[in-house]
Coordinates of C-alpha atoms and ligand atoms in Angstrom, one line a residue:
M1 CA 113.7 47.4 50.0
K2 CA 112.5 50.7 51.4
D3 CA 113.8 49.7 54.8
D4 CA 117.3 48.8 53.4
N5 CA 117.6 52.2 51.7
S6 CA 116.8 54.2 54.8
Y7 CA 119.2 52.1 56.7
I8 CA 122.1 52.9 54.3
K9 CA 121.2 56.5 54.4
R10 CA 121.2 56.5 58.1
I11 CA 124.7 54.9 58.2
I12 CA 126.1 57.5 55.7
G13 CA 124.7 60.3 57.7
F14 CA 126.2 58.8 60.8
I15 CA 129.7 58.6 59.3
A16 CA 129.5 62.2 58.0
V17 CA 128.4 63.5 61.4
S18 CA 131.1 61.6 63.1
L19 CA 133.9 62.9 60.9
I20 CA 132.8 66.5 61.3
G21 CA 132.5 65.9 65.0
V22 CA 136.0 64.5 65.2
L23 CA 137.5 67.4 63.3
I24 CA 135.9 69.9 65.5
L25 CA 137.0 68.1 68.5
N26 CA 140.6 67.9 67.3
A27 CA 140.7 71.5 66.4
L28 CA 139.3 72.9 69.6
V29 CA 138.7 70.5 72.4
V30 CA 141.7 68.2 72.3
P31 CA 144.4 71.0 72.3
A32 CA 142.7 72.7 75.2
L33 CA 142.5 69.4 77.0
T34 CA 146.1 68.6 76.4
K35 CA 147.2 71.9 77.6
A36 CA 145.3 71.7 80.8
Q37 CA 146.6 68.2 81.3
T38 CA 150.2 69.3 80.7
K39 CA 149.9 72.2 83.1
A40 CA 148.8 69.9 85.8
K41 CA 151.9 67.7 85.4
T42 CA 154.4 70.5 85.1
K43 CA 156.6 72.0 87.8
E44 CA 157.8 75.6 87.6
T45 CA 161.5 76.2 88.3
N46 CA 164.2 78.8 87.7
Y47 CA 166.5 79.4 84.9
S48 CA 169.7 78.3 86.6
F49 CA 168.1 74.9 87.4
F50 CA 167.4 74.5 83.7
L51 CA 170.9 75.3 82.7
N52 CA 172.3 73.1 85.4
Q53 CA 170.2 70.1 84.2
V54 CA 171.3 70.8 80.5
D55 CA 174.9 70.7 81.6
E56 CA 174.4 67.5 83.6
G57 CA 173.0 65.9 80.4
R58 CA 169.7 65.1 82.0
V59 CA 167.4 67.1 79.7
S60 CA 165.8 65.0 77.0
Q61 CA 163.7 67.6 75.1
V62 CA 163.3 71.4 75.2
K63 CA 160.8 73.7 73.6
I64 CA 161.2 77.4 73.6
E65 CA 158.0 79.3 73.4
N66 CA 157.1 83.0 73.4
D67 CA 157.6 83.7 77.0
E68 CA 158.6 80.4 78.6
I69 CA 160.7 77.3 78.2
R70 CA 159.4 73.9 78.7
F71 CA 161.7 71.0 79.2
E72 CA 161.8 67.4 80.3
V73 CA 164.3 66.0 82.8
V74 CA 165.0 62.3 83.0
D75 CA 166.8 61.2 86.2
E76 CA 169.0 58.2 86.7
E77 CA 166.2 55.8 87.4
G78 CA 164.5 56.8 84.1
H79 CA 161.7 58.9 85.7
S80 CA 160.8 61.9 83.6
Q81 CA 159.6 65.2 84.9
L82 CA 158.3 68.3 83.0
Y83 CA 159.3 71.8 84.0
T84 CA 158.7 75.3 82.8
T85 CA 160.9 78.2 83.4
Y86 CA 160.9 81.9 82.4
K87 CA 162.6 82.7 79.2
M88 CA 165.7 84.8 79.7
D89 CA 167.5 86.9 77.2
D90 CA 170.3 84.4 76.7
P91 CA 171.9 84.4 73.3
D92 CA 174.2 81.5 74.3
L93 CA 171.3 79.1 75.0
V94 CA 170.9 77.8 71.5
S95 CA 174.6 76.9 71.0
R96 CA 174.7 75.5 74.5
L97 CA 171.8 73.2 73.7
H98 CA 173.5 72.2 70.4
E99 CA 176.5 71.0 72.3
H100 CA 174.2 68.4 73.8
G101 CA 173.2 66.7 70.6
E102 CA 170.9 64.3 72.3
I103 CA 168.4 67.0 73.2
I104 CA 165.3 67.1 71.0
F105 CA 165.0 70.8 70.4
N106 CA 162.0 72.8 69.5
E107 CA 160.1 70.0 67.9
S108 CA 156.5 69.3 68.8
F109 CA 156.7 68.5 72.4
Q110 CA 156.0 64.8 73.0
E111 CA 154.4 64.3 76.3
N112 CA 152.4 61.2 75.6
S113 CA 153.2 58.2 73.3
L114 CA 151.9 58.3 69.8
L115 CA 149.4 55.6 70.5
V116 CA 147.9 57.5 73.4
N117 CA 147.7 60.6 71.2
F118 CA 145.9 58.7 68.5
L119 CA 143.5 57.3 70.9
V120 CA 142.7 60.6 72.5
S121 CA 142.2 62.5 69.3
W122 CA 140.5 59.9 67.1
V123 CA 139.1 56.9 68.8
L124 CA 137.7 58.5 72.0
P125 CA 135.7 61.1 70.1
I126 CA 134.1 58.4 67.9
V127 CA 133.2 56.4 70.9
I128 CA 131.7 59.4 72.6
L129 CA 129.7 60.2 69.4
I130 CA 128.3 56.7 69.1
V131 CA 127.2 56.8 72.7
L132 CA 125.6 60.2 72.2
W133 CA 124.0 59.0 69.0
N134 CA 122.4 56.1 70.7
L135 CA 121.1 58.1 73.6
L136 CA 119.6 60.6 71.3
F137 CA 118.0 58.0 69.1
K138 CA 116.4 56.1 72.0
G139 CA 115.2 59.3 73.5
M140 CA 113.5 60.3 70.3
A141 CA 111.9 56.9 69.8
K142 CA 110.5 57.2 73.3
H143 CA 109.2 60.6 72.6
I144 CA 107.5 59.9 69.3
G145 CA 106.3 56.3 69.7
G146 CA 107.1 55.6 73.3
N147 CA 103.6 55.8 74.6
A148 CA 102.1 53.9 71.7
M149 CA 104.6 51.2 72.1
A150 CA 104.2 50.8 75.8
F151 CA 100.5 50.8 75.2
G152 CA 100.8 47.6 73.2
K153 CA 102.8 45.7 75.8
S154 CA 101.0 42.8 77.3
N155 CA 101.7 41.8 80.9
A156 CA 101.9 38.1 80.0
K157 CA 104.3 36.6 82.4
I158 CA 106.6 34.0 81.2
Y159 CA 106.5 31.0 83.4
V160 CA 109.2 28.5 83.2
K161 CA 109.5 25.2 85.0
A162 CA 111.3 26.5 88.0
Q163 CA 108.7 29.1 88.6
T164 CA 105.5 27.2 88.5
G165 CA 107.2 24.2 90.1
K166 CA 104.1 22.2 89.5
T167 CA 104.0 18.9 87.6
F168 CA 101.2 16.4 86.8
D169 CA 102.1 14.7 90.1
D170 CA 100.7 17.6 92.0
V171 CA 97.3 17.1 90.3
A172 CA 95.4 14.2 91.8
G173 CA 92.4 12.7 90.1
Q174 CA 91.4 14.5 86.9
D175 CA 92.9 11.6 84.9
E176 CA 91.0 12.4 81.7
A177 CA 92.1 16.0 81.8
K178 CA 95.7 15.0 82.5
E179 CA 95.6 12.5 79.6
A180 CA 94.4 15.1 77.1
L181 CA 97.0 17.6 78.3
E182 CA 99.8 15.0 78.3
E183 CA 99.2 14.7 74.6
I184 CA 99.8 18.4 74.2
V185 CA 103.0 18.2 76.2
D186 CA 104.2 15.3 74.1
F187 CA 103.5 17.3 71.0
L188 CA 105.6 20.2 72.2
H189 CA 108.5 17.8 73.0
N190 CA 108.5 16.0 69.7
P191 CA 106.4 17.7 67.1
S192 CA 107.9 15.5 64.3
K193 CA 106.1 12.4 65.6
Y194 CA 102.8 14.1 64.8
A195 CA 103.9 15.9 61.7
D196 CA 105.1 12.6 60.2
I197 CA 101.7 11.1 60.2
G198 CA 100.1 14.3 59.1
A199 CA 98.2 15.0 62.3
D200 CA 97.3 18.5 63.3
L201 CA 97.3 19.1 67.0
P202 CA 94.5 21.2 68.4
K203 CA 95.5 24.8 68.4
G204 CA 93.6 25.4 71.6
A205 CA 92.2 23.5 74.5
L206 CA 89.6 24.9 76.9
L207 CA 89.5 23.7 80.5
V208 CA 86.0 23.9 81.9
G209 CA 84.7 23.0 85.3
P210 CA 83.4 24.4 88.6
P211 CA 85.7 26.7 90.7
G212 CA 88.5 25.0 92.6
T213 CA 88.7 21.9 90.5
G214 CA 92.3 22.5 89.5
K215 CA 92.0 24.2 86.1
T216 CA 94.7 26.8 86.8
L217 CA 96.7 24.1 88.6
L218 CA 96.5 21.9 85.5
A219 CA 97.7 24.6 83.2
Q220 CA 100.7 25.3 85.5
A221 CA 101.4 21.6 85.6
V222 CA 101.5 21.6 81.8
A223 CA 104.0 24.4 81.8
G224 CA 106.1 22.5 84.3
E225 CA 106.0 19.3 82.3
A226 CA 106.5 20.9 78.9
E227 CA 109.7 22.8 79.6
V228 CA 108.8 25.4 77.1
P229 CA 108.0 29.0 77.6
F230 CA 104.6 29.5 79.3
F231 CA 102.8 32.8 78.8
S232 CA 100.0 33.3 81.3
I233 CA 97.5 36.1 81.3
S234 CA 94.2 36.4 82.9
G235 CA 91.2 37.5 81.0
S236 CA 90.6 40.5 83.2
E237 CA 94.0 41.8 82.4
F238 CA 93.0 42.2 78.8
V239 CA 90.1 44.4 79.7
E240 CA 91.6 47.6 80.9
M241 CA 90.5 51.2 80.9
F242 CA 91.9 52.4 77.7
V243 CA 90.1 51.6 74.4
G244 CA 92.2 49.6 72.1
M245 CA 94.4 48.2 74.9
G246 CA 92.9 44.8 75.0
A247 CA 93.2 44.3 71.3
A248 CA 96.8 45.6 71.4
K249 CA 97.6 43.2 74.2
V250 CA 96.3 40.2 72.4
R251 CA 98.4 41.2 69.3
D252 CA 101.5 41.6 71.4
L253 CA 100.9 38.4 73.3
F254 CA 100.7 36.4 70.1
S255 CA 103.7 38.1 68.5
Q256 CA 105.7 37.3 71.6
A257 CA 104.4 33.7 71.5
N258 CA 105.3 33.3 67.9
E259 CA 108.8 34.4 68.6
K260 CA 109.2 31.9 71.4
A261 CA 107.5 28.9 69.7
P262 CA 107.2 26.2 70.7
C263 CA 105.4 27.5 73.7
I264 CA 102.1 27.6 75.6
V265 CA 99.8 30.6 76.0
F266 CA 97.4 30.3 78.9
I267 CA 94.4 32.6 79.2
D268 CA 92.8 32.2 82.6
E269 CA 89.1 33.1 83.1
I270 CA 88.6 33.6 79.4
D271 CA 84.9 34.3 79.8
T272 CA 85.8 37.9 80.7
I273 CA 86.8 38.6 77.1
G274 CA 85.1 35.7 75.4
K275 CA 81.5 36.5 76.2
K276 CA 79.0 36.1 73.4
R277 CA 78.8 39.2 71.3
D278 CA 75.3 40.5 71.2
G279 CA 73.6 42.8 68.7
N280 CA 73.0 45.5 71.3
L281 CA 73.9 48.9 70.2
G282 CA 76.3 50.5 72.6
G283 CA 77.5 47.2 73.8
N284 CA 80.9 46.7 75.2
D285 CA 83.0 47.8 72.2
E286 CA 86.3 47.4 73.9
R287 CA 85.6 43.8 74.8
E288 CA 84.4 43.0 71.4
Q289 CA 87.5 44.4 69.8
T290 CA 89.6 42.3 72.1
L291 CA 87.6 39.2 71.3
N292 CA 87.8 39.9 67.5
Q293 CA 91.5 40.3 67.8
L294 CA 91.8 37.0 69.7
L295 CA 89.8 35.3 67.0
T296 CA 91.9 36.7 64.3
E297 CA 95.2 35.8 66.0
M298 CA 94.0 32.3 66.6
D299 CA 93.3 31.8 62.9
G300 CA 96.5 33.6 62.0
F301 CA 99.2 31.4 63.5
D302 CA 100.5 28.2 62.2
G303 CA 99.5 25.3 64.4
K304 CA 102.5 23.3 63.3
K305 CA 104.8 25.8 64.7
G306 CA 104.1 24.7 68.2
V307 CA 102.1 27.4 69.9
V308 CA 99.4 25.8 72.0
I309 CA 96.7 27.9 73.6
L310 CA 95.1 26.8 76.8
A311 CA 92.2 28.7 78.4
A312 CA 90.1 28.1 81.5
T313 CA 86.6 29.1 82.4
N314 CA 83.8 28.0 84.6
R315 CA 81.2 29.5 82.3
P316 CA 81.6 27.8 79.0
E317 CA 78.0 28.4 78.0
S318 CA 78.6 32.1 78.0
L319 CA 81.5 31.9 75.5
D320 CA 81.1 33.2 72.0
P321 CA 80.4 30.3 69.6
A322 CA 83.1 31.6 67.2
L323 CA 85.6 30.9 69.9
L324 CA 84.6 27.3 70.2
R325 CA 84.6 26.3 66.5
P326 CA 87.2 23.8 65.2
G327 CA 90.5 25.4 64.6
R328 CA 90.2 27.6 67.7
F329 CA 89.3 26.1 71.0
D330 CA 88.2 22.9 69.5
R331 CA 89.1 20.7 72.4
R332 CA 87.2 20.9 75.6
I333 CA 88.8 19.4 78.7
P334 CA 86.4 19.0 81.6
A335 CA 87.7 19.3 85.1
E336 CA 84.8 18.0 87.1
L337 CA 84.3 17.8 90.8
P338 CA 86.3 14.8 92.0
D339 CA 84.7 11.5 92.7
L340 CA 85.4 9.3 95.8
A341 CA 88.7 8.0 94.5
G342 CA 89.7 11.4 93.2
R343 CA 88.9 13.0 96.6
E344 CA 91.0 10.4 98.4
A345 CA 93.9 11.0 96.0
I346 CA 93.7 14.8 96.3
L347 CA 93.7 14.5 100.1
K348 CA 96.8 12.3 100.0
V349 CA 98.6 14.7 97.7
H350 CA 98.0 17.6 100.0
A351 CA 98.6 15.5 103.1
K352 CA 102.2 15.0 101.9
K353 CA 102.8 18.6 102.8
V354 CA 101.8 18.2 106.4
K355 CA 103.1 15.8 109.1
T356 CA 100.4 13.2 109.8
E357 CA 100.1 10.1 112.0
E358 CA 100.6 6.8 110.3
D359 CA 97.2 5.3 110.3
I360 CA 95.0 8.0 108.7
D361 CA 91.8 6.7 107.0
Y362 CA 91.6 9.1 104.0
N363 CA 88.8 7.0 102.5
A364 CA 86.6 7.9 105.4
I365 CA 87.3 11.6 104.9
A366 CA 86.7 11.3 101.2
R367 CA 83.4 9.7 101.8
A368 CA 82.3 12.5 104.2
T369 CA 83.1 15.1 101.6
A370 CA 81.0 14.2 98.6
G371 CA 80.7 17.2 96.3
A372 CA 83.8 19.0 97.7
S373 CA 86.2 20.5 95.2
G374 CA 90.0 20.1 95.1
A375 CA 90.4 23.5 96.6
E376 CA 88.1 22.6 99.5
L377 CA 89.9 19.4 100.1
A378 CA 93.2 21.2 100.2
N379 CA 91.7 23.6 102.7
I380 CA 90.5 20.7 104.9
I381 CA 94.1 19.4 105.2
N382 CA 95.3 22.8 106.1
E383 CA 92.6 23.3 108.7
A384 CA 93.5 20.0 110.2
A385 CA 97.1 21.0 110.5
L386 CA 96.1 24.2 112.1
R387 CA 93.9 22.4 114.6
A388 CA 96.7 20.0 115.5
V389 CA 99.0 23.0 116.2
R390 CA 96.2 24.6 118.3
N391 CA 95.9 21.5 120.3
G392 CA 99.7 21.4 120.9
R393 CA 100.4 18.3 118.8
N394 CA 103.0 18.0 116.0
L395 CA 101.2 15.4 114.0
V396 CA 97.8 15.6 112.3
N397 CA 95.4 12.8 113.4
Q398 CA 92.1 11.4 112.2
S399 CA 90.0 13.6 114.5
D400 CA 91.7 16.8 113.2
L401 CA 90.6 15.8 109.7
E402 CA 87.1 14.9 110.7
E403 CA 86.7 18.1 112.7
S404 CA 88.1 20.2 109.8
V405 CA 85.6 18.6 107.4
E406 CA 82.9 20.0 109.6
V407 CA 84.6 23.4 109.8
V408 CA 84.7 23.6 106.0
I409 CA 81.1 22.4 105.7
A410 CA 79.5 24.3 108.6
G411 CA 82.1 26.7 110.0
Y412 CA 83.8 26.7 113.4
Q413 CA 82.2 25.5 116.6
R414 CA 80.7 28.3 118.6
K415 CA 81.6 26.9 122.0
N416 CA 80.6 29.9 124.0
A417 CA 77.2 30.4 122.4
V418 CA 74.6 30.5 125.1
I419 CA 71.6 28.5 124.3
S420 CA 68.8 27.9 126.7
Q421 CA 68.0 24.4 128.0
K422 CA 64.6 24.5 126.3
E423 CA 66.1 25.4 122.9
K424 CA 68.8 22.8 123.3
E425 CA 66.1 20.2 123.8
I426 CA 64.2 21.3 120.7
I427 CA 67.4 21.2 118.7
A428 CA 68.2 17.7 120.0
Y429 CA 64.8 16.3 119.1
H430 CA 65.1 18.0 115.7
E431 CA 68.4 16.4 114.9
I432 CA 67.3 13.0 116.2
G433 CA 64.2 13.4 114.1
H434 CA 66.4 13.6 111.0
A435 CA 68.5 10.7 112.0
L436 CA 65.7 8.4 112.9
V437 CA 63.8 9.0 109.7
A438 CA 67.0 8.4 107.8
A439 CA 67.8 5.2 109.7
K440 CA 64.3 3.8 109.2
Q441 CA 64.3 4.1 105.5
K442 CA 66.3 1.7 103.4
D443 CA 67.1 4.2 100.6
A444 CA 68.6 6.8 102.9
A445 CA 72.3 7.1 103.5
P446 CA 73.6 5.9 106.9
V447 CA 73.9 8.4 109.8
H448 CA 77.6 9.3 110.5
K449 CA 77.4 11.8 113.2
I450 CA 74.9 14.0 115.1
T451 CA 75.8 17.1 116.9
I452 CA 74.1 20.0 118.6
I453 CA 77.1 22.2 119.0
P454 CA 76.4 25.4 117.1
R455 CA 78.6 26.5 114.3
T456 CA 79.6 29.8 112.9
S457 CA 77.6 29.2 109.8
G458 CA 74.5 29.6 111.9
A459 CA 73.7 25.9 112.1
L460 CA 72.5 25.0 115.6
G461 CA 73.2 21.4 115.1
Y462 CA 73.3 18.9 112.2
T463 CA 73.1 15.3 111.2
M464 CA 75.8 14.1 108.9
Q465 CA 75.0 11.3 106.6
V466 CA 77.7 9.5 104.7
D467 CA 77.2 7.1 101.8
E468 CA 79.1 3.9 101.8
G469 CA 80.4 4.3 98.3
E470 CA 80.3 6.6 95.4
K471 CA 76.8 7.4 94.0
F472 CA 76.4 8.7 90.4
L473 CA 72.7 8.2 90.0
L474 CA 69.8 9.3 92.2
T475 CA 66.8 7.0 92.1
K476 CA 63.3 8.3 92.8
E477 CA 63.2 6.3 96.0
E478 CA 66.4 7.8 97.2
A479 CA 65.2 11.3 96.4
L480 CA 61.9 10.7 98.3
A481 CA 63.8 9.2 101.2
R482 CA 66.0 12.3 101.2
I483 CA 63.1 14.7 101.3
A484 CA 61.5 12.7 104.1
T485 CA 64.7 12.8 106.1
L486 CA 64.9 16.6 105.6
T487 CA 61.4 17.0 106.9
G488 CA 62.2 14.7 109.9
G489 CA 63.6 17.5 112.0
R490 CA 60.4 19.6 111.8
S491 CA 58.3 16.4 112.2
A492 CA 59.9 15.7 115.6
E493 CA 59.3 19.2 116.8
E494 CA 55.6 19.0 115.8
L495 CA 55.2 15.6 117.4
I496 CA 56.9 16.4 120.7
F497 CA 56.4 20.1 121.3
N498 CA 53.3 20.5 119.2
S499 CA 54.7 23.6 117.6
C500 CA 57.3 24.4 115.0
T501 CA 60.4 26.7 114.9
S502 CA 62.4 28.6 112.3
G503 CA 65.2 26.1 112.8
A504 CA 63.9 24.1 109.8
S505 CA 64.5 26.8 107.2
N506 CA 67.5 25.2 105.7
D507 CA 65.8 21.9 105.6
I508 CA 62.8 23.4 103.8
E509 CA 65.0 25.1 101.3
Q510 CA 66.8 21.9 100.4
A511 CA 63.7 19.8 100.3
T512 CA 62.0 22.2 98.0
K513 CA 65.0 22.4 95.7
L514 CA 65.1 18.6 95.4
A515 CA 61.4 18.2 95.0
R516 CA 61.4 20.8 92.3
A517 CA 64.2 19.2 90.4
M518 CA 62.3 15.9 90.5
V519 CA 59.3 17.6 88.9
T520 CA 61.0 19.9 86.4
R521 CA 64.2 18.1 85.4
Y522 CA 64.2 14.5 86.4
G523 CA 60.8 13.5 85.2
M524 CA 60.0 11.9 88.6
S525 CA 56.5 13.3 89.2
D526 CA 53.1 11.7 88.6
S527 CA 51.5 14.6 86.7
F528 CA 54.3 15.3 84.1
D529 CA 56.0 13.0 81.8
M530 CA 59.6 13.3 80.7
I531 CA 59.4 17.0 80.1
A532 CA 62.1 19.5 80.7
L533 CA 60.3 22.3 82.5
E534 CA 63.5 24.1 83.6
T535 CA 66.8 24.7 82.0
I536 CA 70.0 25.0 83.9
T537 CA 72.2 28.0 83.4
N538 CA 75.6 28.5 84.9
Q539 CA 76.1 24.7 85.3
Y540 CA 79.4 25.1 87.1
L541 CA 78.5 28.1 89.3
G542 CA 75.7 26.9 91.5
G543 CA 73.4 25.9 88.6
D544 CA 70.5 28.3 88.7
A545 CA 67.5 27.1 86.9
S546 CA 65.1 29.1 84.8
L547 CA 61.6 28.1 84.0
A548 CA 60.7 27.2 80.5
C549 CA 56.9 26.8 80.5
S550 CA 53.7 28.6 80.6
P551 CA 52.4 30.3 83.8
E552 CA 49.6 27.6 84.1
T553 CA 52.2 24.9 84.0
A554 CA 54.3 26.8 86.6
A555 CA 51.3 26.8 88.9
R556 CA 50.9 23.0 88.4
I557 CA 54.6 22.5 89.1
D558 CA 54.2 24.3 92.4
D559 CA 51.2 22.1 93.3
E560 CA 53.2 19.0 92.4
V561 CA 56.2 20.1 94.5
N562 CA 54.0 20.8 97.4
S563 CA 52.3 17.4 97.2
I564 CA 55.7 15.6 97.1
V565 CA 57.0 17.4 100.2
R566 CA 53.7 16.9 102.0
T567 CA 53.6 13.1 101.3
S568 CA 57.2 12.9 102.6
H569 CA 56.5 15.0 105.6
E570 CA 53.6 12.7 106.6
K571 CA 55.7 9.7 106.1
A572 CA 58.4 11.2 108.4
I573 CA 55.8 11.9 111.1
Q574 CA 54.5 8.4 110.8
I575 CA 58.0 6.9 111.2
L576 CA 58.7 9.0 114.3
R577 CA 55.3 8.1 115.8
D578 CA 56.2 4.5 115.4
N579 CA 59.5 5.0 117.1
I580 CA 58.6 7.5 119.7
D581 CA 60.4 5.7 122.5
K582 CA 63.6 5.6 120.6
L583 CA 63.2 9.3 119.7
H584 CA 63.0 10.2 123.4
E585 CA 65.9 8.0 124.4
L586 CA 68.2 9.2 121.6
A587 CA 67.3 12.8 122.1
H588 CA 68.2 12.6 125.8
F589 CA 71.4 10.8 125.0
L590 CA 72.3 13.5 122.5
L591 CA 71.4 16.3 124.9
E592 CA 73.7 14.9 127.4
K593 CA 76.6 14.1 125.0
E594 CA 76.1 17.0 122.5
T595 CA 77.9 14.9 119.8
I596 CA 77.3 11.3 119.1
T597 CA 78.7 9.1 116.4
G598 CA 76.7 7.0 113.9
E599 CA 77.6 3.8 115.8
E600 CA 76.5 5.1 119.1
F601 CA 73.2 6.1 117.5
M602 CA 72.7 2.7 115.8
D603 CA 73.6 0.8 119.0
I604 CA 70.8 2.5 120.9
L605 CA 68.4 2.2 118.1
N606 CA 69.0 -1.5 117.6
K607 CA 69.1 -2.7 121.2
E608 CA 65.9 -4.2 122.6
T609 CA 65.2 -1.8 125.4
E610 CA 62.5 -1.0 127.8
P611 CA 61.0 2.4 127.4
A612 CA 63.3 5.3 128.0
V613 CA 63.4 7.2 131.2
Ligands
ADP1 P1 90.4 26.6 89.4 O1 89.8 25.4 88.8 O2 89.3 27.4 90.1 O3 91.3 27.3 88.6 P2 92.7 26.0 91.0 O4 93.5 25.3 90.0 O5 93.1 27.4 91.2 O6 91.1 25.9 90.7 O7 92.8 25.2 92.3 C1 92.9 25.7 93.6 C2 93.7 24.9 94.5 O8 92.9 23.7 94.8 C3 95.0 24.4 93.9 O9 96.0 25.3 94.1 C4 95.2 23.1 94.6 O10 95.8 23.3 95.8 C5 93.8 22.6 94.9 N1 93.4 21.6 93.9 C6 92.3 21.7 93.1 N2 92.2 20.6 92.3 C7 93.2 19.7 92.7 C8 93.6 18.5 92.2 N3 93.0 17.8 91.3 N4 94.7 17.9 92.8 C9 95.4 18.6 93.8 N5 95.1 19.8 94.2 C10 94.0 20.4 93.7
MG2 MG1 91.5 29.3 88.3
ZN3 ZN1 67.1 20.2 110.3

């Protein structure tokens, strides 16, 4: 009501101002303008020319003014021309003009048509006024509320299909996540199907998973498939310097979204704003306000209207519980690291973008990349293509892919690193130590490749083991075999050179980590039962563990870990001692070749040979 009133007032005011404006214009500006215009078109001439033209009957109108005479001459072709001439003291003039009855005499001189006159004196001023009015109004608005208004603008970008260009076909593996998201897309396409049966669709879905598993990609694919407006904003964009901005942005984002419904709102890296609120005084006020606003907005909008909120994070455990309760992000869509089939599919999707030879064995590459994320696999394909170009080929082949797996795992080859013969020998024995211990235990994964070419990651050589198929469980025997294999490198050094080197530091780290997990989390030790002694934080980001036990227990854990590693180490030494001939033979073979394959290794190991040279 109040709004209507002020609107009418404004219109009346506008009309009044316009009328006054037009009157003023007509009284002052228009005549002056007309005069100036006329002057420009008028030629000066002498009196006798004037009389001459009158006699010839060419003059159509005449106006006698104080000191000059203005007249219009129309020639045979119908062109008219205005003239002025000086007024003479000529008493005959009036009667002379009267003789020519067709001359319009001393009436208001018509230079333009009536229509033009009307336009100039009435319509034009009104148009000008409207323009002025608008400019003025906008300027004022800017001045008064401008800053506050710009403050509230969110930078949410609207993605439409053409822009993301991604569809579900671009996302390989992740079938469960795709299925859940396809339902949302379907809802946006025909909401009535769901409304008919009375189902409410989740208002929000949270994509969780380690980095590089395709969460952002999935959200873009949803946008591409849904063909509805797609608002995308990253959590960090909410948190900006000015207090109140984050909250204002949330408000603005949702009001935009409500206008554009059905649509999708995507908040990437939501943990930046959605962190648990804590009771600390002087906490991050700005962030909490933003979060509160987000919670309020999510309650406030009507789920049936078709606004779906997607968010992605790799730290779901740090999110505020209020955000996760039903009615907000009540659906959790995991994007896990891909399994064997998933890795193969991802490799194939990305391989479509590069030119490859016909007979690529993607399964072999997928087997060699256990634990790699989608982003890493995409990177492997790209590295392979780069390598092909470097080697002057125009198709990617199997060896490019295998080499790029190693590049991604261990870095580039350091071909010109200078390593002394003595050290090379130690490295060769070390690596064969790993491989031999692995090969002689039935629970260890087969050896795939051994190399002593140093890498940019700092590795001086490594032994690659590749499982035959996908493994989801780790048995105690496998864990112990793994630890024994890790100690195999050092064991060989001790056995052959009677000393040890720093080269085993990475092996030690890994062996300790695994042994520790066996004790504290897997319940695989002799002295503890099924007790969780450690909890995992940051599950998707490296998985740091924090102890949850008394200091005495912690000391016992250390003892237990030590005894597991020691037993395995002794076992490894025993295996090598039993196969010392093969150890020498293989180490010399590796030293000579620098890189050997799993088959070459097994051939030498399995053939009945006389002692090595
Ligand atoms: P995040 O989960 O960290 O948001 P992204 O969605 O940004 O990961 O993924 C990074 C890149 O990794 C993608 O652009 C894509 O090239 C590749 N990628 C990740 N997962 C997949 C997948 N399942 N299928 C195909 N490509 C993937
Ligand atoms: Mg992402
Ligand atoms: Zn090693």
